[in-house]
Coordinates of C-alpha atoms and ligand atoms in Angstrom, one line a residue:
M1 CA 0.1 -0.1 -0.1
T2 CA 1.4 3.5 -1.2
D3 CA 1.1 5.9 1.9
A4 CA 0.8 9.2 -0.5
I5 CA -2.0 10.0 -2.1
H6 CA -1.2 11.5 -6.0
R7 CA -3.8 14.1 -6.8
T8 CA -4.1 15.2 -10.4
D9 CA -6.5 16.4 -12.7
A10 CA -7.6 13.7 -15.1
L11 CA -6.4 9.7 -14.2
V12 CA -6.5 7.9 -17.5
I13 CA -7.1 4.2 -17.5
G14 CA -5.5 2.8 -20.2
A15 CA -1.8 3.5 -22.1
G16 CA -2.8 2.2 -25.6
P17 CA -2.6 4.8 -28.6
V18 CA -5.9 6.2 -27.5
G19 CA -5.1 6.5 -23.9
L20 CA -1.8 8.4 -25.0
F21 CA -3.3 10.7 -27.1
T22 CA -5.8 11.1 -24.6
V23 CA -3.3 12.9 -22.4
F24 CA -2.1 15.0 -25.2
Q25 CA -5.4 16.3 -25.6
C26 CA -5.7 17.1 -21.9
G27 CA -2.3 18.4 -21.8
M28 CA -3.1 21.1 -24.8
L29 CA -5.6 22.5 -22.2
R30 CA -3.2 22.3 -19.4
I31 CA -5.1 19.2 -18.3
K32 CA -2.4 17.5 -15.8
C33 CA -2.5 13.6 -16.1
H34 CA -1.9 10.3 -14.2
V35 CA -2.2 6.9 -16.4
V36 CA -2.5 3.7 -15.1
D37 CA -2.1 0.7 -17.1
V38 CA -1.8 -3.1 -16.1
L39 CA 0.2 -4.0 -18.9
D40 CA 4.2 -3.5 -17.9
T41 CA 4.8 -0.7 -20.8
I42 CA 2.9 1.8 -22.4
G43 CA 1.2 1.1 -26.1
G44 CA -2.0 -1.1 -25.6
Q45 CA -2.8 -3.3 -28.2
C46 CA 0.2 -1.9 -30.7
A47 CA 2.9 -2.5 -28.7
A48 CA 2.0 -6.0 -27.0
L49 CA 0.2 -7.6 -30.0
Y50 CA 1.5 -6.3 -33.3
P51 CA 4.4 -3.7 -32.7
E52 CA 6.0 -5.0 -36.0
K53 CA 3.1 -4.6 -38.4
P54 CA 2.9 -1.6 -40.4
I55 CA -0.3 0.3 -40.1
F56 CA -1.5 1.8 -43.3
D57 CA -5.3 3.9 -41.8
I58 CA -3.2 6.6 -39.5
P59 CA -3.8 10.0 -41.2
A60 CA -0.3 11.6 -43.0
H61 CA 1.2 7.9 -42.4
P62 CA 1.1 6.2 -45.5
S63 CA 2.6 3.1 -42.9
V64 CA 3.9 3.4 -39.8
L65 CA 4.6 0.3 -37.3
A66 CA 2.7 0.0 -34.7
G67 CA 5.6 0.2 -32.6
D68 CA 6.5 3.6 -34.2
L69 CA 3.4 4.9 -33.9
I70 CA 3.4 4.6 -29.6
D71 CA 7.2 5.9 -29.7
R72 CA 6.1 9.0 -31.5
L73 CA 3.0 9.3 -29.2
S74 CA 5.1 8.7 -25.9
Q75 CA 7.6 11.8 -27.3
Q76 CA 4.1 13.9 -28.6
V77 CA 3.0 13.6 -24.4
E78 CA 6.4 14.4 -23.2
P79 CA 6.1 17.9 -22.7
F80 CA 3.1 17.6 -20.4
A81 CA 5.1 15.1 -18.1
P82 CA 2.4 12.8 -17.5
V83 CA 2.7 10.1 -14.3
Y84 CA 2.8 6.6 -15.4
H85 CA 1.5 3.6 -13.2
L86 CA 2.9 1.0 -15.5
G87 CA 2.1 -2.8 -14.1
Q88 CA -1.0 -2.2 -12.1
Q89 CA -5.2 -2.7 -12.9
V90 CA -7.3 0.3 -11.5
T91 CA -9.8 -2.0 -9.1
G92 CA -11.3 0.8 -7.5
L93 CA -13.5 4.1 -8.2
T94 CA -15.6 6.0 -5.5
R95 CA -16.6 9.2 -5.3
T96 CA -15.2 11.7 -2.6
E97 CA -16.8 14.2 0.0
E98 CA -15.7 16.9 -2.3
G99 CA -17.5 15.4 -6.0
R100 CA -13.8 14.3 -7.0
W101 CA -13.0 10.7 -7.6
R102 CA -10.5 8.4 -5.9
A103 CA -8.8 5.3 -7.9
E104 CA -7.2 2.5 -6.2
T105 CA -5.1 0.0 -8.2
S106 CA -3.8 -3.5 -7.8
K107 CA -0.8 -2.4 -6.1
G108 CA -2.4 -0.1 -3.5
T109 CA -1.6 3.3 -5.6
V110 CA -4.4 5.5 -4.7
I111 CA -5.2 8.6 -7.2
D112 CA -7.6 11.7 -6.5
A113 CA -8.2 13.4 -10.0
A114 CA -11.4 15.7 -10.9
V115 CA -12.4 13.7 -13.9
V116 CA -11.6 9.7 -15.3
M117 CA -11.1 9.1 -18.7
I118 CA -11.2 5.3 -19.3
A119 CA -9.4 4.3 -22.7
A120 CA -9.2 0.7 -21.4
G121 CA -9.3 -0.8 -24.8
A122 CA -10.8 -4.8 -24.4
G123 CA -9.8 -4.1 -20.5
A124 CA -7.1 -6.2 -19.1
F125 CA -6.2 -8.7 -22.1
G126 CA -4.2 -11.9 -22.0
P127 CA -3.8 -14.8 -24.5
N128 CA -6.1 -18.3 -24.1
R129 CA -3.6 -20.6 -23.1
P130 CA -4.2 -24.1 -24.4
P131 CA -4.7 -26.5 -21.8
L132 CA -1.3 -28.5 -21.6
K133 CA 0.5 -30.2 -18.4
G134 CA 3.5 -28.1 -17.5
L135 CA 2.7 -25.5 -20.0
E136 CA 3.6 -23.0 -17.5
A137 CA 7.6 -23.7 -17.4
Y138 CA 7.5 -23.3 -20.9
E139 CA 6.3 -19.6 -20.9
G140 CA 8.4 -17.0 -21.7
T141 CA 11.2 -19.0 -22.5
S142 CA 9.6 -21.6 -25.2
V143 CA 5.9 -20.6 -25.4
F144 CA 5.1 -17.0 -26.5
Y145 CA 1.8 -15.6 -27.2
Y146 CA 2.7 -12.6 -29.0
V147 CA 5.7 -11.8 -31.2
T148 CA 7.4 -8.8 -30.6
R149 CA 10.8 -8.9 -32.5
R150 CA 10.6 -11.4 -35.6
E151 CA 14.4 -11.5 -35.1
D152 CA 14.2 -13.6 -32.3
F153 CA 12.8 -16.7 -33.9
R154 CA 15.9 -16.7 -36.8
G155 CA 17.3 -20.1 -37.2
K156 CA 14.4 -21.4 -35.1
K157 CA 12.5 -24.7 -35.4
V158 CA 9.1 -22.9 -34.9
V159 CA 5.4 -24.4 -34.2
I160 CA 2.2 -22.1 -34.5
A161 CA -1.1 -23.2 -33.2
G162 CA -4.1 -21.6 -34.6
G163 CA -6.3 -21.0 -37.8
G164 CA -6.7 -17.5 -37.8
D165 CA -5.0 -14.4 -39.0
S166 CA -2.3 -14.1 -36.4
A167 CA -1.5 -17.8 -36.6
V168 CA -1.6 -17.2 -40.6
D169 CA 0.3 -14.1 -40.9
W170 CA 3.4 -14.9 -38.5
A171 CA 3.6 -18.4 -40.1
I172 CA 4.2 -16.7 -43.4
S173 CA 6.3 -13.9 -42.1
L174 CA 8.6 -16.2 -39.9
S175 CA 9.1 -18.8 -42.5
E176 CA 11.4 -15.9 -44.0
V177 CA 13.8 -16.3 -40.7
A178 CA 12.9 -19.2 -39.1
A179 CA 14.5 -22.5 -39.6
S180 CA 11.0 -24.4 -40.2
V181 CA 7.4 -23.5 -39.6
Q182 CA 4.8 -26.0 -38.7
V183 CA 0.9 -24.7 -38.5
V184 CA -0.8 -27.0 -36.3
H185 CA -4.9 -26.3 -36.7
R186 CA -7.8 -28.6 -36.2
R187 CA -9.3 -27.5 -39.7
A188 CA -7.8 -28.1 -43.0
K189 CA -9.6 -24.5 -43.5
F190 CA -8.0 -21.6 -42.0
R191 CA -10.5 -19.0 -40.6
C192 CA -8.3 -15.8 -42.2
A193 CA -8.1 -13.1 -44.9
P194 CA -8.3 -15.1 -48.5
E195 CA -4.9 -13.8 -49.6
S196 CA -3.0 -14.8 -46.5
A197 CA -4.7 -18.3 -47.0
A198 CA -3.6 -18.4 -50.6
R199 CA 0.1 -17.4 -49.7
L200 CA 0.1 -19.6 -46.8
Q201 CA -1.0 -22.7 -49.6
E202 CA 1.8 -21.2 -51.9
L203 CA 4.5 -21.2 -48.9
A204 CA 2.7 -25.0 -48.1
D205 CA 3.3 -25.8 -51.8
A206 CA 6.8 -24.7 -52.1
G207 CA 7.8 -26.5 -48.8
K208 CA 8.3 -23.4 -46.8
I209 CA 6.0 -24.0 -44.3
E210 CA 4.3 -27.6 -42.9
L211 CA 0.5 -27.4 -42.5
V212 CA 0.2 -30.2 -40.0
V213 CA -4.0 -30.5 -40.5
P214 CA -6.3 -31.3 -38.8
Y215 CA -4.2 -31.7 -35.4
Q216 CA -4.7 -30.6 -32.0
L217 CA -1.7 -29.8 -29.2
S218 CA -1.4 -32.8 -26.8
A219 CA 1.8 -32.8 -24.6
L220 CA 4.7 -30.6 -24.7
Q221 CA 8.6 -32.3 -24.6
G222 CA 11.6 -30.7 -23.0
D223 CA 13.1 -29.8 -20.0
G224 CA 14.1 -27.0 -17.7
G225 CA 11.7 -24.7 -20.1
V226 CA 13.5 -25.6 -23.1
L227 CA 11.3 -27.1 -25.4
T228 CA 12.7 -29.9 -27.6
G229 CA 9.2 -31.5 -28.9
V230 CA 5.3 -30.5 -29.8
E231 CA 3.1 -33.6 -29.3
V232 CA 0.1 -32.9 -31.6
A233 CA -2.9 -36.0 -31.9
D234 CA -5.3 -36.4 -34.8
L235 CA -8.8 -36.4 -34.5
D236 CA -8.8 -39.9 -34.0
G237 CA -5.7 -39.9 -31.3
G238 CA -3.0 -40.9 -33.5
L239 CA 0.4 -39.2 -32.5
R240 CA 3.0 -37.3 -33.5
V241 CA 5.7 -35.1 -32.4
L242 CA 7.0 -32.2 -34.2
E243 CA 10.9 -31.0 -33.7
A244 CA 10.5 -27.8 -32.1
D245 CA 12.4 -24.9 -30.4
V246 CA 9.5 -22.6 -29.9
L247 CA 5.7 -22.8 -29.7
L248 CA 3.3 -20.1 -30.5
P249 CA 0.0 -20.9 -29.9
F250 CA -2.5 -18.0 -31.4
F251 CA -5.7 -19.0 -30.0
G252 CA -7.2 -15.3 -29.3
L253 CA -7.1 -13.2 -26.9
A254 CA -9.4 -13.4 -23.3
T255 CA -10.3 -9.9 -22.5
D256 CA -12.1 -9.0 -19.4
L257 CA -13.3 -5.5 -18.2
G258 CA -12.9 -6.3 -14.9
P259 CA -14.0 -4.2 -12.2
I260 CA -14.5 -1.4 -15.0
A261 CA -17.7 -3.2 -15.3
D262 CA -18.9 -2.7 -12.0
W263 CA -18.8 1.1 -11.8
G264 CA -22.2 1.6 -12.4
L265 CA -21.9 2.8 -15.8
A266 CA -24.3 2.7 -18.8
M267 CA -23.1 -0.5 -21.2
E268 CA -23.8 -2.4 -23.8
R269 CA -22.2 -5.6 -24.8
S270 CA -18.9 -5.1 -22.8
T271 CA -18.8 -1.6 -24.0
I272 CA -19.4 1.8 -22.5
T273 CA -22.0 4.1 -23.9
I274 CA -20.6 7.3 -24.6
D275 CA -22.5 10.5 -26.1
P276 CA -20.0 10.7 -29.2
T277 CA -20.2 14.4 -29.1
T278 CA -18.8 14.7 -25.7
G279 CA -17.4 11.0 -24.4
A280 CA -19.4 11.7 -21.8
T281 CA -20.8 8.2 -19.8
S282 CA -23.9 8.2 -18.3
V283 CA -21.7 8.8 -15.0
P284 CA -20.9 13.0 -14.5
G285 CA -17.1 13.5 -14.7
I286 CA -16.2 10.0 -16.4
F287 CA -15.5 9.8 -19.9
A288 CA -14.4 7.0 -22.4
M289 CA -12.6 6.5 -25.6
G290 CA -11.5 4.2 -27.8
D291 CA -12.0 0.2 -28.5
V292 CA -13.7 0.8 -24.9
C293 CA -16.8 2.9 -25.8
H294 CA -19.3 2.6 -27.4
Y295 CA -22.2 4.5 -29.7
P296 CA -24.2 3.8 -33.2
H297 CA -22.0 3.1 -36.2
K298 CA -18.9 3.3 -33.9
L299 CA -15.7 2.1 -35.7
K300 CA -12.8 0.5 -33.4
L301 CA -9.9 2.1 -35.3
I302 CA -6.9 4.1 -33.8
L303 CA -7.9 7.5 -35.3
T304 CA -11.6 7.6 -34.5
G305 CA -10.3 7.4 -30.6
F306 CA -7.9 9.9 -31.4
A307 CA -10.7 11.8 -32.0
E308 CA -12.9 10.7 -29.2
A309 CA -10.2 11.7 -27.1
A310 CA -10.1 15.4 -28.5
Q311 CA -14.1 15.4 -27.9
A312 CA -13.7 14.4 -24.4
A313 CA -10.4 16.3 -23.4
H314 CA -12.8 19.8 -24.1
A315 CA -15.8 18.3 -22.6
C316 CA -14.2 17.6 -19.6
Y317 CA -12.4 21.1 -19.2
P318 CA -15.3 22.6 -17.1
L319 CA -15.5 20.0 -14.4
V320 CA -11.6 20.1 -14.0
F321 CA -11.6 24.2 -14.2
P322 CA -14.7 25.5 -13.0
G323 CA -16.2 28.8 -13.5
E324 CA -13.0 29.0 -16.4
V325 CA -14.7 29.5 -20.2
L326 CA -12.9 27.6 -22.6
H327 CA -12.4 29.3 -26.0
F328 CA -11.5 26.7 -28.8
Q329 CA -7.7 27.1 -30.2
H330 CA -5.8 25.5 -32.7
S331 CA -2.9 24.0 -32.1
T332 CA -1.0 26.4 -34.5
S333 CA -2.2 29.5 -32.3
V334 CA -1.5 28.3 -28.8
G335 CA 1.7 25.8 -29.4
V336 CA 2.3 23.1 -26.7
P337 CA 1.7 25.0 -23.7
A338 CA 5.1 24.2 -21.3
Ligands
FAD1 C1 -3.4 -7.3 -35.3 C2 -4.5 -5.9 -35.0 C3 -3.6 -5.4 -35.9 C4 -5.0 -4.0 -36.0 N1 -4.7 -2.6 -37.2 C5 -5.1 -2.2 -36.8 C6 -5.2 -0.9 -37.8 O1 -4.1 -1.4 -39.3 N2 -5.9 0.5 -37.7 C7 -6.1 0.6 -37.1 O2 -6.7 1.7 -36.6 N3 -6.5 -0.5 -35.5 C8 -6.0 -1.6 -35.8 N4 -6.1 -2.4 -35.0 C9 -7.2 -2.2 -33.7 C10 -6.2 -1.1 -32.7 O3 -5.1 -2.0 -32.2 C11 -7.4 -0.6 -31.3 O4 -8.6 -0.1 -32.2 C12 -6.0 0.6 -30.9 O5 -5.2 -0.5 -30.0 C13 -7.6 0.6 -29.6 O6 -6.6 1.3 -28.6 P1 -7.4 1.7 -26.9 O7 -6.2 2.8 -26.8 O8 -8.7 2.3 -27.2 O9 -7.1 0.4 -26.7 P2 -6.1 -0.8 -25.6 O10 -4.7 -0.6 -27.1 O11 -6.2 -2.0 -26.3 O12 -5.2 -0.3 -24.7 C14 -6.0 -0.3 -23.7 C15 -5.0 -0.3 -22.6 O13 -6.0 0.0 -21.2 C16 -5.2 -1.4 -20.0 N5 -6.4 -1.5 -19.2 C17 -7.7 -2.3 -19.5 N6 -8.1 -2.1 -18.2 C18 -7.4 -1.8 -17.2 C19 -7.5 -1.4 -16.0 N7 -8.7 -1.7 -15.4 N8 -6.2 -0.5 -15.5 C20 -5.4 -0.8 -16.3 N9 -5.0 -0.4 -17.3 C21 -6.0 -1.3 -17.8 C22 -5.0 -2.6 -21.1 O14 -3.8 -2.9 -20.5 C23 -4.2 -1.8 -22.4 O15 -3.1 -1.4 -22.5 C24 -5.6 -3.8 -34.5 C25 -5.7 -4.7 -33.6 C26 -5.1 -5.6 -33.6 C27 -5.0 -6.5 -32.4

């Protein structure tokens, strides 16, 4: 438990791209922010799931790697010196007698803020783990649920499990650097973009990837966290062992909004209902933006979240600075406030 209570203008829950841009938009209006994220690093999905993938629909960036986008957002917020509390989940949120908000995290950090900006994406996310005996012993050494650096797999015997976009995209990409790539899927058909499926089949026909279908993972072989083989079973229980240095199970993400769902906010299917013109939730003083929010025709895109961040920063201003009138100004007129 920390002894100090951090007092700030805005608490931003989530340090994904939208949370970071919320800090920027708040900073431009002199609203100071503390940012909490359950992950150990900033960047949300971009950093955790696809840092080396190019994004093509960020305005004015014909192509930008997701990891680079996060680096630039991080630079953009630097002048406002946000205080990050990483590796901790916001668990509790209560109203204070002063009409402010008091948040508590899983590490006991307490933050007292005038307003709360929820940019929590799909919530605290983690991989769906395959039910394999002794799996934990290999996690982080031979079993990985995300690829953050393709180079880490150069020269390795890689077994990928799963039949969706991540499994197929990484099989195609890693076939350029790995010693071998085998894809285990319980069906012959893959659930991915048709052009990716066609490319996968081309690489399989050329002997660059082996499709191990229809098979399922059944056991791991190895010792001391070092994998030597992956045992797979066909639908009749027939077993086969694939030589492997690395197993990449891509069975999707388990997402959990967790405590946020209990804060009394109006919700629709695990997302928070907002007024898209202000980002306001059903509870005064709490705003939401990015993938976590919902309104008719909402698009879960980074650029949409950026616009929602701008709307919410302007809308929360009267709550942070009661009685002060906000005159809308372009960044070209005000520059970046120190
Ligand atoms: C493979 C892939 C490719 C994609 N490609 C594109 C693309 O080309 N273009 C595009 O626009 N979008 C793309 N997206 C979607 C894009 O990544 C999301 O729209 C974007 O990340 C949403 O940003 P966010 O900040 O709202 O949420 P997130 O990035 O999900 O970040 C939310 C953060 O909140 C944290 N959090 C949640 N709950 C709590 C809590 N209680 N306490 C503390 N922290 C919490 C989480 O740990 C997370 O870090 C892609 C997504 C994937 C998976």
